[in-house]
XYZ file of C-alpha atoms in Angstrom:
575
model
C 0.000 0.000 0.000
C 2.207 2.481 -1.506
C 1.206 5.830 -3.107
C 3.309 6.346 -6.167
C 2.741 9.912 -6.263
C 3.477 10.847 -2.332
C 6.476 8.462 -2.506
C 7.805 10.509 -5.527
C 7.802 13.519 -3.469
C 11.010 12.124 -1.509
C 13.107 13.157 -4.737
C 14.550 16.097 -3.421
C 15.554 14.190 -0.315
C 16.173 10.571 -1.340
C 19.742 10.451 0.019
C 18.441 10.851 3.042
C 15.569 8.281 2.424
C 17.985 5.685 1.120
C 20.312 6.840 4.625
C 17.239 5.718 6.696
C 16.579 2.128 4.322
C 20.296 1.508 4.474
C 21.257 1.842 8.361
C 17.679 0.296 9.088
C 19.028 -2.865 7.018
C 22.349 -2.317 8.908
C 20.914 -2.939 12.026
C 19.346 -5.954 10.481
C 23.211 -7.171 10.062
C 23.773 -5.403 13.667
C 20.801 -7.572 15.045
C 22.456 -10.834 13.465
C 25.199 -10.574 15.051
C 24.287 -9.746 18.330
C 22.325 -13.154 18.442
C 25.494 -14.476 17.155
C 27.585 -13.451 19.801
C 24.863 -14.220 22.911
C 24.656 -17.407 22.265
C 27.923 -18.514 21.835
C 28.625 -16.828 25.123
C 25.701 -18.784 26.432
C 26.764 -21.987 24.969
C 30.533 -21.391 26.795
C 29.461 -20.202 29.708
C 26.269 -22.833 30.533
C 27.716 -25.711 28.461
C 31.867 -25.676 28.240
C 32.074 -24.230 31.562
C 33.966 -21.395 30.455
C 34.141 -18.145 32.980
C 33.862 -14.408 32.017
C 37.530 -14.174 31.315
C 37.277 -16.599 28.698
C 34.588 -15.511 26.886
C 35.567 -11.962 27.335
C 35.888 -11.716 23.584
C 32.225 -12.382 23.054
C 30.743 -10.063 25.610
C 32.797 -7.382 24.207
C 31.441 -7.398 20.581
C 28.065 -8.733 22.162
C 28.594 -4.931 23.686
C 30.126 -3.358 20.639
C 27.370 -5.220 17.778
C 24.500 -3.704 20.506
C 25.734 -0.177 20.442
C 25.802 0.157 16.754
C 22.672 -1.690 16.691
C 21.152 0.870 18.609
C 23.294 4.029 16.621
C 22.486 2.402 13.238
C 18.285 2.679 14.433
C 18.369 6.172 15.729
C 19.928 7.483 12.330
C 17.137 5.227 10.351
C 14.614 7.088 12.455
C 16.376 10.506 12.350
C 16.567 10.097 8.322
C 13.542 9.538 8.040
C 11.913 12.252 10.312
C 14.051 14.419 8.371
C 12.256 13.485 4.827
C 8.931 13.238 6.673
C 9.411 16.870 7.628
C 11.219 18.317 4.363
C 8.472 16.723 2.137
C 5.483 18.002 4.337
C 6.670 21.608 3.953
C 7.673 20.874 0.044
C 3.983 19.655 0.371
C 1.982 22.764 2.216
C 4.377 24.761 -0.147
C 2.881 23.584 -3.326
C -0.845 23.369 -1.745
C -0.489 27.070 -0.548
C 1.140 27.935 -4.029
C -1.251 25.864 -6.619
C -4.624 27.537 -4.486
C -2.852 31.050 -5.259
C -2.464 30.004 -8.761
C -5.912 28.469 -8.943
C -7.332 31.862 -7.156
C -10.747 32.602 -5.774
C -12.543 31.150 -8.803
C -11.421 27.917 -7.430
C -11.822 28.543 -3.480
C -14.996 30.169 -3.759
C -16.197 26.755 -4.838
C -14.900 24.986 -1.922
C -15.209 24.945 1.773
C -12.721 27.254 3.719
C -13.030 24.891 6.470
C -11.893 21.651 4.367
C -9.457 23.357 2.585
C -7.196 24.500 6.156
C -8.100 21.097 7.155
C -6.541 19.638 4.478
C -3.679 22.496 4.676
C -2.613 21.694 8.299
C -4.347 18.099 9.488
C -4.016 16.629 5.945
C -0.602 17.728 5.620
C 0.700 16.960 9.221
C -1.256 13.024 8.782
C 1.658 12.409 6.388
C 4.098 12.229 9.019
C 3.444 8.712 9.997
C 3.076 7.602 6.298
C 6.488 9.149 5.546
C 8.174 8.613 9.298
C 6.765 5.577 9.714
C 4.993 3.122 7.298
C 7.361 3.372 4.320
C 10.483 2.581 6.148
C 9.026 -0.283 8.305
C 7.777 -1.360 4.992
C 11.075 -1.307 3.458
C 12.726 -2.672 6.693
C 9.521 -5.580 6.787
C 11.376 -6.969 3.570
C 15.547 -6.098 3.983
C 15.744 -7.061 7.932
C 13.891 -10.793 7.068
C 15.446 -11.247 4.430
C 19.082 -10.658 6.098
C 18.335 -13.431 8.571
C 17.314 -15.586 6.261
C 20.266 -15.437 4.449
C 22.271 -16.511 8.026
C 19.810 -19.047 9.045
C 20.026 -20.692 5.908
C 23.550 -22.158 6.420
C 23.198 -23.155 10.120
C 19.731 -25.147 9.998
C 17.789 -25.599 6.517
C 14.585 -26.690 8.133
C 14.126 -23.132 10.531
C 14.755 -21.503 6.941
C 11.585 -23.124 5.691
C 9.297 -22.581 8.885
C 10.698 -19.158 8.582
C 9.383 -18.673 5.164
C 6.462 -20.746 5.240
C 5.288 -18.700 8.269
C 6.380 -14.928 7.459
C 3.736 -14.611 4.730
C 0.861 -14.742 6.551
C 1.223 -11.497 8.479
C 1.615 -9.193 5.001
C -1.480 -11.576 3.706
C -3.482 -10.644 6.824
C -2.828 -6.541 6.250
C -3.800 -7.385 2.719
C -6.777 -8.892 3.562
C -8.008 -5.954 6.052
C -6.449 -3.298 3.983
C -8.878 -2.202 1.722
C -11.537 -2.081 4.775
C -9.254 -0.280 6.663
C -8.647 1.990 3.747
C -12.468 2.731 2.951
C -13.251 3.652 6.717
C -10.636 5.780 6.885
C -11.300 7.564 4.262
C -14.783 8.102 5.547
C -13.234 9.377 8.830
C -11.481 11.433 6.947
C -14.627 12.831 4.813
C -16.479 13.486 8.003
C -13.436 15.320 9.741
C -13.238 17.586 6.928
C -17.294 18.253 7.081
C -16.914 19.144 10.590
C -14.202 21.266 10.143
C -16.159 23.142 7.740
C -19.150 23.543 9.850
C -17.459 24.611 12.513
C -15.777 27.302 10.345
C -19.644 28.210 8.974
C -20.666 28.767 12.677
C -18.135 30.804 13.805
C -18.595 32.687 11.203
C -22.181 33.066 11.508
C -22.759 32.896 15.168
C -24.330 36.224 15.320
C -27.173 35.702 13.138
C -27.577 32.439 14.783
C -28.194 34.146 17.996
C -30.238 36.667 16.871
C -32.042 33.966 14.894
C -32.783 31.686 17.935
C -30.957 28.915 15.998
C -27.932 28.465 18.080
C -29.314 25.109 19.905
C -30.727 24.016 16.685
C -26.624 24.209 15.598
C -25.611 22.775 18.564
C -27.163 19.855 17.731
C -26.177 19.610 14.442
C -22.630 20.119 15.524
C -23.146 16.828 18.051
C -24.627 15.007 15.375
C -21.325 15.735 13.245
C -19.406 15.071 16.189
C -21.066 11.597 17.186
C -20.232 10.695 13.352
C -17.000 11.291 13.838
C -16.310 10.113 17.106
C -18.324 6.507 15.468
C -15.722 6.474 12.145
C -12.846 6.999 14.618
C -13.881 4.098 16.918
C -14.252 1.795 13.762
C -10.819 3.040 12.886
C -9.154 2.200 16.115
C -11.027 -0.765 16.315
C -9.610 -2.196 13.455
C -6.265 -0.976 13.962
C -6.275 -2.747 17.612
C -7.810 -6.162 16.149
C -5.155 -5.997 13.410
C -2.826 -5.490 15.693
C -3.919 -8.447 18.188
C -4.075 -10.597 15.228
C -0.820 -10.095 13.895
C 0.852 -10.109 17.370
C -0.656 -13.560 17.663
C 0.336 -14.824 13.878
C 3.706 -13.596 15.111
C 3.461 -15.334 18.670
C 1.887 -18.501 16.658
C 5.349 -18.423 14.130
C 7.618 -18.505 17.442
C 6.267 -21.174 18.947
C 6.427 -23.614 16.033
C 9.952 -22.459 15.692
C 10.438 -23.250 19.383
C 8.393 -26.298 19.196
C 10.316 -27.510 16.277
C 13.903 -26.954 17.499
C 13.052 -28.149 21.028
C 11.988 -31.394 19.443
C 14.940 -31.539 17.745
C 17.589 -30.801 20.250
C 15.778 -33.295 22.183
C 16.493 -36.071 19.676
C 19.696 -34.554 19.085
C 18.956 -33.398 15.236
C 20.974 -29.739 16.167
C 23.157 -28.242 18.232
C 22.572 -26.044 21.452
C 24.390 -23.258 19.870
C 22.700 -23.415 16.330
C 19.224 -24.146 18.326
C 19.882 -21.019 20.602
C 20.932 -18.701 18.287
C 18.129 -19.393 15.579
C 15.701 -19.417 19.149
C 17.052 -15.639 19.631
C 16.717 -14.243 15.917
C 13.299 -15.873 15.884
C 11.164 -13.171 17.535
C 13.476 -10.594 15.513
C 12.335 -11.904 12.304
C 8.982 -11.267 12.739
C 9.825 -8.203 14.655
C 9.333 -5.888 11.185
C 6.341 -7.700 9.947
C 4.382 -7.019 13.012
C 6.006 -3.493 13.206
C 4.205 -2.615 10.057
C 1.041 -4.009 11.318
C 1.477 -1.617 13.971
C 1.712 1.786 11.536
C -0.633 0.016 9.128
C -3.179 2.810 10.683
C -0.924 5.541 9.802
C -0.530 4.234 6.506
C -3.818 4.453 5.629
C -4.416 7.687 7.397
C -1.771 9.038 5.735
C -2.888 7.284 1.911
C -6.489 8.972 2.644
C -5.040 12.653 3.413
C -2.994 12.180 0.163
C -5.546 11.385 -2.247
C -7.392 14.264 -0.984
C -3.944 16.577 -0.940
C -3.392 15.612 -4.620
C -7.430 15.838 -5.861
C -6.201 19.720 -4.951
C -3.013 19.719 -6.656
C -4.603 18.109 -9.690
C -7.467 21.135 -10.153
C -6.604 22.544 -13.444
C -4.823 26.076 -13.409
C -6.519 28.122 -15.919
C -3.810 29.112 -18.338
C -2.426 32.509 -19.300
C -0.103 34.199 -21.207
C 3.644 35.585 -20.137
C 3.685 38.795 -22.303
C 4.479 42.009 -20.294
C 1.613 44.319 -19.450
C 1.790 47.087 -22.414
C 2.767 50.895 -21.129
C 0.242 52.828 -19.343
C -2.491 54.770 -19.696
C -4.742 52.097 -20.402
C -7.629 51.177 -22.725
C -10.017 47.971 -22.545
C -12.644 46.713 -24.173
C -14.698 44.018 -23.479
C -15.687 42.348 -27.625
C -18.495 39.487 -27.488
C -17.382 38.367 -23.602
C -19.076 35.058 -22.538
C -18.487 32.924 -19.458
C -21.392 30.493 -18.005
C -20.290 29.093 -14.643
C -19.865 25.049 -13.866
C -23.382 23.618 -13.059
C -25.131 26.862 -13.873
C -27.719 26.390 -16.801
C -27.345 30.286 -18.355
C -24.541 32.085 -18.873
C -23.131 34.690 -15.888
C -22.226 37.035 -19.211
C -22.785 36.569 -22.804
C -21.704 38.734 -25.768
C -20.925 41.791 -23.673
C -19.500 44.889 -25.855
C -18.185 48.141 -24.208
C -14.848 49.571 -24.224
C -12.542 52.638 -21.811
C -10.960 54.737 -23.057
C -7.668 55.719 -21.232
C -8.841 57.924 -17.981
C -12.322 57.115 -18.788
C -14.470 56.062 -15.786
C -17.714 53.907 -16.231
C -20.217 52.264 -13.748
C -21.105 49.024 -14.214
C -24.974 48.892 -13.291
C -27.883 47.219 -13.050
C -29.738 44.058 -10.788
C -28.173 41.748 -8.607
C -27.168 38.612 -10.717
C -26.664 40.656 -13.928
C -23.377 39.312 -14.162
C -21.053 42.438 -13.013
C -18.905 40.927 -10.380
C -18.300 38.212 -13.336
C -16.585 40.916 -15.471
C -15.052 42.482 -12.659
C -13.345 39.077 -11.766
C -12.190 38.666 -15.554
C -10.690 42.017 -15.895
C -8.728 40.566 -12.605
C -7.613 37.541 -14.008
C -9.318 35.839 -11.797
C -11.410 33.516 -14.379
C -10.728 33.811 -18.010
C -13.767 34.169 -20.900
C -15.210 31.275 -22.295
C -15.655 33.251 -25.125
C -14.955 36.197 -26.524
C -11.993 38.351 -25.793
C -10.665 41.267 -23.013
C -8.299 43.521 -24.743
C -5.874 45.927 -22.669
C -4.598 48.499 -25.089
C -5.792 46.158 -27.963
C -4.012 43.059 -26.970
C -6.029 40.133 -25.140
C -5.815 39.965 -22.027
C -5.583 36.324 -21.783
C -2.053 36.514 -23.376
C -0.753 39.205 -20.782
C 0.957 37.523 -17.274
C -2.037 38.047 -14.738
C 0.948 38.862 -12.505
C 2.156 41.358 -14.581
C -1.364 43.084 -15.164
C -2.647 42.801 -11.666
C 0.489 45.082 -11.272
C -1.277 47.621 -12.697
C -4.498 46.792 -11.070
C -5.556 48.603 -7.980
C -8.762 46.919 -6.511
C -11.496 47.896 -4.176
C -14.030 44.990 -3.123
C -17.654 45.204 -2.015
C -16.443 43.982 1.281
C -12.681 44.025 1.677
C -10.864 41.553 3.890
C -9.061 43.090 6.465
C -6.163 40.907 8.045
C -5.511 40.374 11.580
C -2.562 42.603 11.963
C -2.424 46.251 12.203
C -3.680 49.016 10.281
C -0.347 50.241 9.225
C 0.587 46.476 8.147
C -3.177 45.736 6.538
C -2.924 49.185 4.279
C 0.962 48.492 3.354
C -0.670 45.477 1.785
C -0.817 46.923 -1.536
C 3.337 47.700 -1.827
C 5.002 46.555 1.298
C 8.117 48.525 0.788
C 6.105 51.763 1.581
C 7.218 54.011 3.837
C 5.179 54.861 7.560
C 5.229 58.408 5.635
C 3.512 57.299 2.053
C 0.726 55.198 4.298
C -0.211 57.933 6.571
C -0.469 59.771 3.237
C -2.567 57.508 1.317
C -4.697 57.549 4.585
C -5.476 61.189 4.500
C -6.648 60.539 0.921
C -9.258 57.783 1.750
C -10.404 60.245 5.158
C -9.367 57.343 7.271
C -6.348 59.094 8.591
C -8.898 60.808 11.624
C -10.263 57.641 13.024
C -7.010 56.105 12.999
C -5.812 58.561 15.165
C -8.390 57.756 17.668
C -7.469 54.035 17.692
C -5.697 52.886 21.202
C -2.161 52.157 19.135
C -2.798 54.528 15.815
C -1.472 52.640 12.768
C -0.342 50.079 14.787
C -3.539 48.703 16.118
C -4.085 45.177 15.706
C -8.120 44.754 14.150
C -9.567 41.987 14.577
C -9.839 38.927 12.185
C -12.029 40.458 9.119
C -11.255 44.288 10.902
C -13.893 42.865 13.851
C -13.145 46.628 15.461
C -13.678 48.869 12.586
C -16.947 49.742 11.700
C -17.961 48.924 7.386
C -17.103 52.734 6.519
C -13.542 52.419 8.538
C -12.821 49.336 6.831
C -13.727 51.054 3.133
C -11.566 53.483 3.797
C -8.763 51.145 4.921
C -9.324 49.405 1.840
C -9.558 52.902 -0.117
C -6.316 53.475 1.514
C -4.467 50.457 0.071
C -5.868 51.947 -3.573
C -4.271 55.428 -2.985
C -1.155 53.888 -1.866
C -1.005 51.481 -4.744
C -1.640 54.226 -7.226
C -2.150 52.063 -9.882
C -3.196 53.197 -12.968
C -6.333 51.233 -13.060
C -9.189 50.596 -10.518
C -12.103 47.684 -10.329
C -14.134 49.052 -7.537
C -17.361 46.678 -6.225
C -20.005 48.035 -4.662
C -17.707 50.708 -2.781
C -20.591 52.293 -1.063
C -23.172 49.392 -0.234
C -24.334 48.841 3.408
C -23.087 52.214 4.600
C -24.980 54.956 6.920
C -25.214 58.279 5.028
C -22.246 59.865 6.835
C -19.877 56.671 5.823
C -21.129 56.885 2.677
C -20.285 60.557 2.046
C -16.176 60.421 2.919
C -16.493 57.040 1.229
C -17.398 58.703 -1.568
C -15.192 61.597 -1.502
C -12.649 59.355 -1.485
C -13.652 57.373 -4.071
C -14.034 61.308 -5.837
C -10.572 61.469 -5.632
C -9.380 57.977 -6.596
C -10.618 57.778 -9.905
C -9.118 61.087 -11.172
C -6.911 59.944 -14.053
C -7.466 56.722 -13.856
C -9.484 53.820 -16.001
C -12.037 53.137 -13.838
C -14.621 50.515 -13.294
C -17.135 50.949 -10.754
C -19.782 48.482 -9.891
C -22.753 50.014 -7.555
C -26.093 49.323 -6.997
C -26.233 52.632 -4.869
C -26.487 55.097 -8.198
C -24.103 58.375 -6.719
C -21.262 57.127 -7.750
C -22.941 56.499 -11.553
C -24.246 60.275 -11.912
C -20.690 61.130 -12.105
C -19.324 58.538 -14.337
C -18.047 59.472 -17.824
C -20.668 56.333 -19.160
C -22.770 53.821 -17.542
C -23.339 50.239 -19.132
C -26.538 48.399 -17.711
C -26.260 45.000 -17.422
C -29.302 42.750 -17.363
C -29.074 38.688 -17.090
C -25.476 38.589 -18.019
C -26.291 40.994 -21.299
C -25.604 44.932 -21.968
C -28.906 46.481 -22.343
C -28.000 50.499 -22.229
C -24.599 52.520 -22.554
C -24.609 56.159 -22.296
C -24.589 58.754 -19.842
C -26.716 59.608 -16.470
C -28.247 62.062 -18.527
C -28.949 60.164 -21.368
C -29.985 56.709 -19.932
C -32.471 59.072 -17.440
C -34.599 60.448 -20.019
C -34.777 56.856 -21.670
C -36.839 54.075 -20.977
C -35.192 51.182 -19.850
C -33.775 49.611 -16.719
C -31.460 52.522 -15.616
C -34.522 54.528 -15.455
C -36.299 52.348 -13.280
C -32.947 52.112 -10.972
C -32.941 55.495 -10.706
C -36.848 55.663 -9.877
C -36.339 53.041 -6.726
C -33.244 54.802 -5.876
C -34.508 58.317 -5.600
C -38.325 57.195 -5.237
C -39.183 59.414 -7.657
C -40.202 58.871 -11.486
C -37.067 59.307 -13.617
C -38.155 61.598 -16.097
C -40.657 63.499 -14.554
């Protein structure tokens, strides 16, 4: 039970793999003769008579063979911690790196909850696969093997009990293995659900309280929990019966040794010495077998967490171009853009036309679902048209390096995500090496510089895991702040000025006054004060463009704008 794909990730640290096989084998030889030398001291001692003087010589490489014995298995199981560690960071690495490279198109359609399970519990269940199992699965077939080979030559007929007996115990794990495998798996399924759910009420423990559905989660959450607790059970109890019943093949495979030489030593068919030291290796030669039995369990942990590690690292990366950006200012048009979503039977877009000019700004209206966060997340890079094309001063965007463009790129969510850290560190976000001077700059710019003042530490208050002690304007403006210290020469703003109380609202939008100035600008509102002032407003309408024109002009038409602007102001556009 061997994963071809997590085994290949010992590459960059085979030597030291092949360090841990080799001096685990070594200590096979190690083990050998250590039997070798107790019982010939045995045999002179109890049989010839001998006293310690004269079978000095034995006790002292008895003492010598047990030392390196016991060297040679601490550097096996310092190797291979050392690869079990190297590969699980070489591991998280790639995880963290492919879900950057996959973006939010991707993690938007998972859970949060099972993807840091699988990020720090998946990850950290690999230890005992790569610590553990794989050696002692290596060592189950070199350290046999190597007494064999001694046995052999002393007494033919031990050989054969030896290998007539030895098979059963890998039969046995084969025979429970894919059981063992399938349950854990499901453990593994139902950790990853409750993980999730916890994350879910956490984050929505206040509407769950004001709801009067908190006991109603609680016992959902013991439900989960009683699952759990159930597939972990069935997991142990496997692992423990395993374990019984290869402890007892292995007790079984003694005693027919022991039975076999006793009869024989009776009758005089072998030696004392040969009988004693074949009696000693005995237990040693099953010694690996039932070792593996023992981290079977992490084996299969470890096998489950893997296939769900790699079902990760398999997603598809949507790919892109590596052409520069082009030179700024900027123009873009959008010519015939499509995109339909997976398991979504109409399209989020289709065949949207408009274009910027360089400097130009234009709102991006119309009802919820029209299909305007869509085009704000492929102007990002974040998802890339199904059809049509995204041009950035004429040349497609999907042959531009989304690293390159996002350069250029400054952008302003509907709700931003505020880290917890401090302001200073949360607003130097957008261009880390900027100076305590340039953020307290960009700051004044977004009006947030006055209620940082007020905070306990200034710029360096910590806020709170999603800015839990900043109000929705102060957290705008933080985010507002990151745009003006980015000074890119493009903005995407969503929804800037949703959810906010009038006074919010109005140094929100100040702000946002002064951010667009000489930029290409794309503003997506629902909240129409930011569109009376655009240069042109395109009206979207189940994923199509239905108007283009001005505040002016779309006002005196008849159309959807018009009736935006009639629930917005509550008055009849027009009249």
């Amino acid at each position: 039970m061997m994963d071809k794909r997590l085994f290949s990730q010992i590459q960059p640290v085979k030597l030291y793999f092949w360090l841990s096989i080799a001096l685990g084998g070594l200590a096979g030889l190690f083990l050998v003769a250590q039997a070798y030398f107790l019982s010939q001291t045995i045999n002179d001692v109890f049989l010839e008579g001998q006293d310690l003087d004269g079978v000095s010589l034995w006790l002292a490489g008895l003492g010598l063979v047990a030392g390196l014995r016991l060297l040679a298995s601490w550097g096996s199981g310092a190797a291979a911690h050392h690869v079990s560690g190297v590969v699980r960071y070489g591991i998280r690495d790639a995880l963290v790196a492919h879900l950057f490279a996959l973006g939010p198109a991707f993690s938007r359609r998972e859970s949060s909850g099972e993807l840091a399970t699988t990020l720090t519990e998946g990850v950290e269940a690999l230890d005992g696969y790569l610590s553990e199992y794989i050696p002692r699965l290596a060592l189950a077939v070199l350290v046999p093997v190597t007494i064999l080979l001694f046995v052999i030559p002393f007494d033919l007929l031990s050989a054969v009990v030896f290998l007539l007996t030895a098979p059963l115990i890998p039969l046995f794990m084969i025979l429970i293995g894919s059981m063992a495998g399938r349950i854990t798996r499901q453990r593994w399924d139902t950790l990853s659900r409750m993980s999730a759910h916890f994350l879910d009420v956490l984050q929505g423990l206040t509407a769950l309280k004001l709801l009067g559905r908190s006991q109603a989660q609680v016992r959902t959450i013991r439900r989960i929990s009683d699952h759990f607790r159930r597939s972990t059970l069935e997991v142990l109890r496997i692992a423990f019966l395993s374990a019984l019943a290869l402890e007892l093949l292995a007790t079984i495979s003694v005693a027919i040794i022991a039975v076999e030489i006793g009869l024989r030593l009776l009758y005089g068919g072998i030696d004392f010495e040969r009988a004693l030291f074949i009696l000693i290796l005995a237990p040693e030669f099953y010694m690996p077998l039932r070792a593996l039995g023992t981290s079977f369990h992490a084996g299969t942990e470890g096998k489950a967490a893997a296939e769900r590690i790699f079902t990760i690292l398999d997603a598809p990366v949507t790919q892109w171009g590596s052409q520069p950006a082009p030179a700024a200012p900027f123009s873009i048009a959008f010519e015939s853009v499509t995109y339909r979503y997976e398991g979504n039977g109409h399209p989020a877009v289709e065949d949207v036309f408009f274009a910027m000019a360089p400097g130009e700004l234009v709102a991006l209206v119309g009802p919820s679902g029209a299909g305007k966060t869509t085009l704000a997340s492929m102007l990002l890079g974040f998802i890339k048209p199904q059809g049509g094309t995204i041009r950035i001063n004429g040349v497609p965007l999907a042959d531009i390096d989304p690293a390159s463009w996002r350069r250029q790129v400054a952008w302003v969510p509907q709700h931003p995500y505020l880290f917890n850290t401090s302001v200073l560190e949360n607003i130097r976000l957008a261009r880390p090496d900027a100076s305590i001077e340039a953020v307290k700059h960009a700051a004044e710019l977004a009006f947030a510089a006055e209620f940082i003042a007020l905070l306990p530490d200034g710029y360096e208050t910590v806020i709170g895991e999603h800015g839990a002690r900043l109000s929705g304007g102060q957290a705008q403006r933080i985010a507002l702040a990151r745009a003006f210290l980015k000074d890119a020469p493009v903005l995407i703003m969503d929804e800037a000025t949703s959810s906010l109380d009038p006074a919010q609202e109005t140094l929100v939008q100040q702000a946002v006054a002064r951010l667009v100035e000489d930029r290409t600008a794309l503003v997506i509102t629902h909240r129409l004060n930011t569109a009376y002032q655009a240069d042109r407003i395109v009206v979207l309408a189940q994923g199509r463009v239905s108007q283009i024109g001005t505040h002016t002009v779309l006002r005196a038409q008849p159309g959807i704008y018009r009736s935006l602007v009639a629930n917005y102001t509550g008055v009849e556009a027009g009249a």
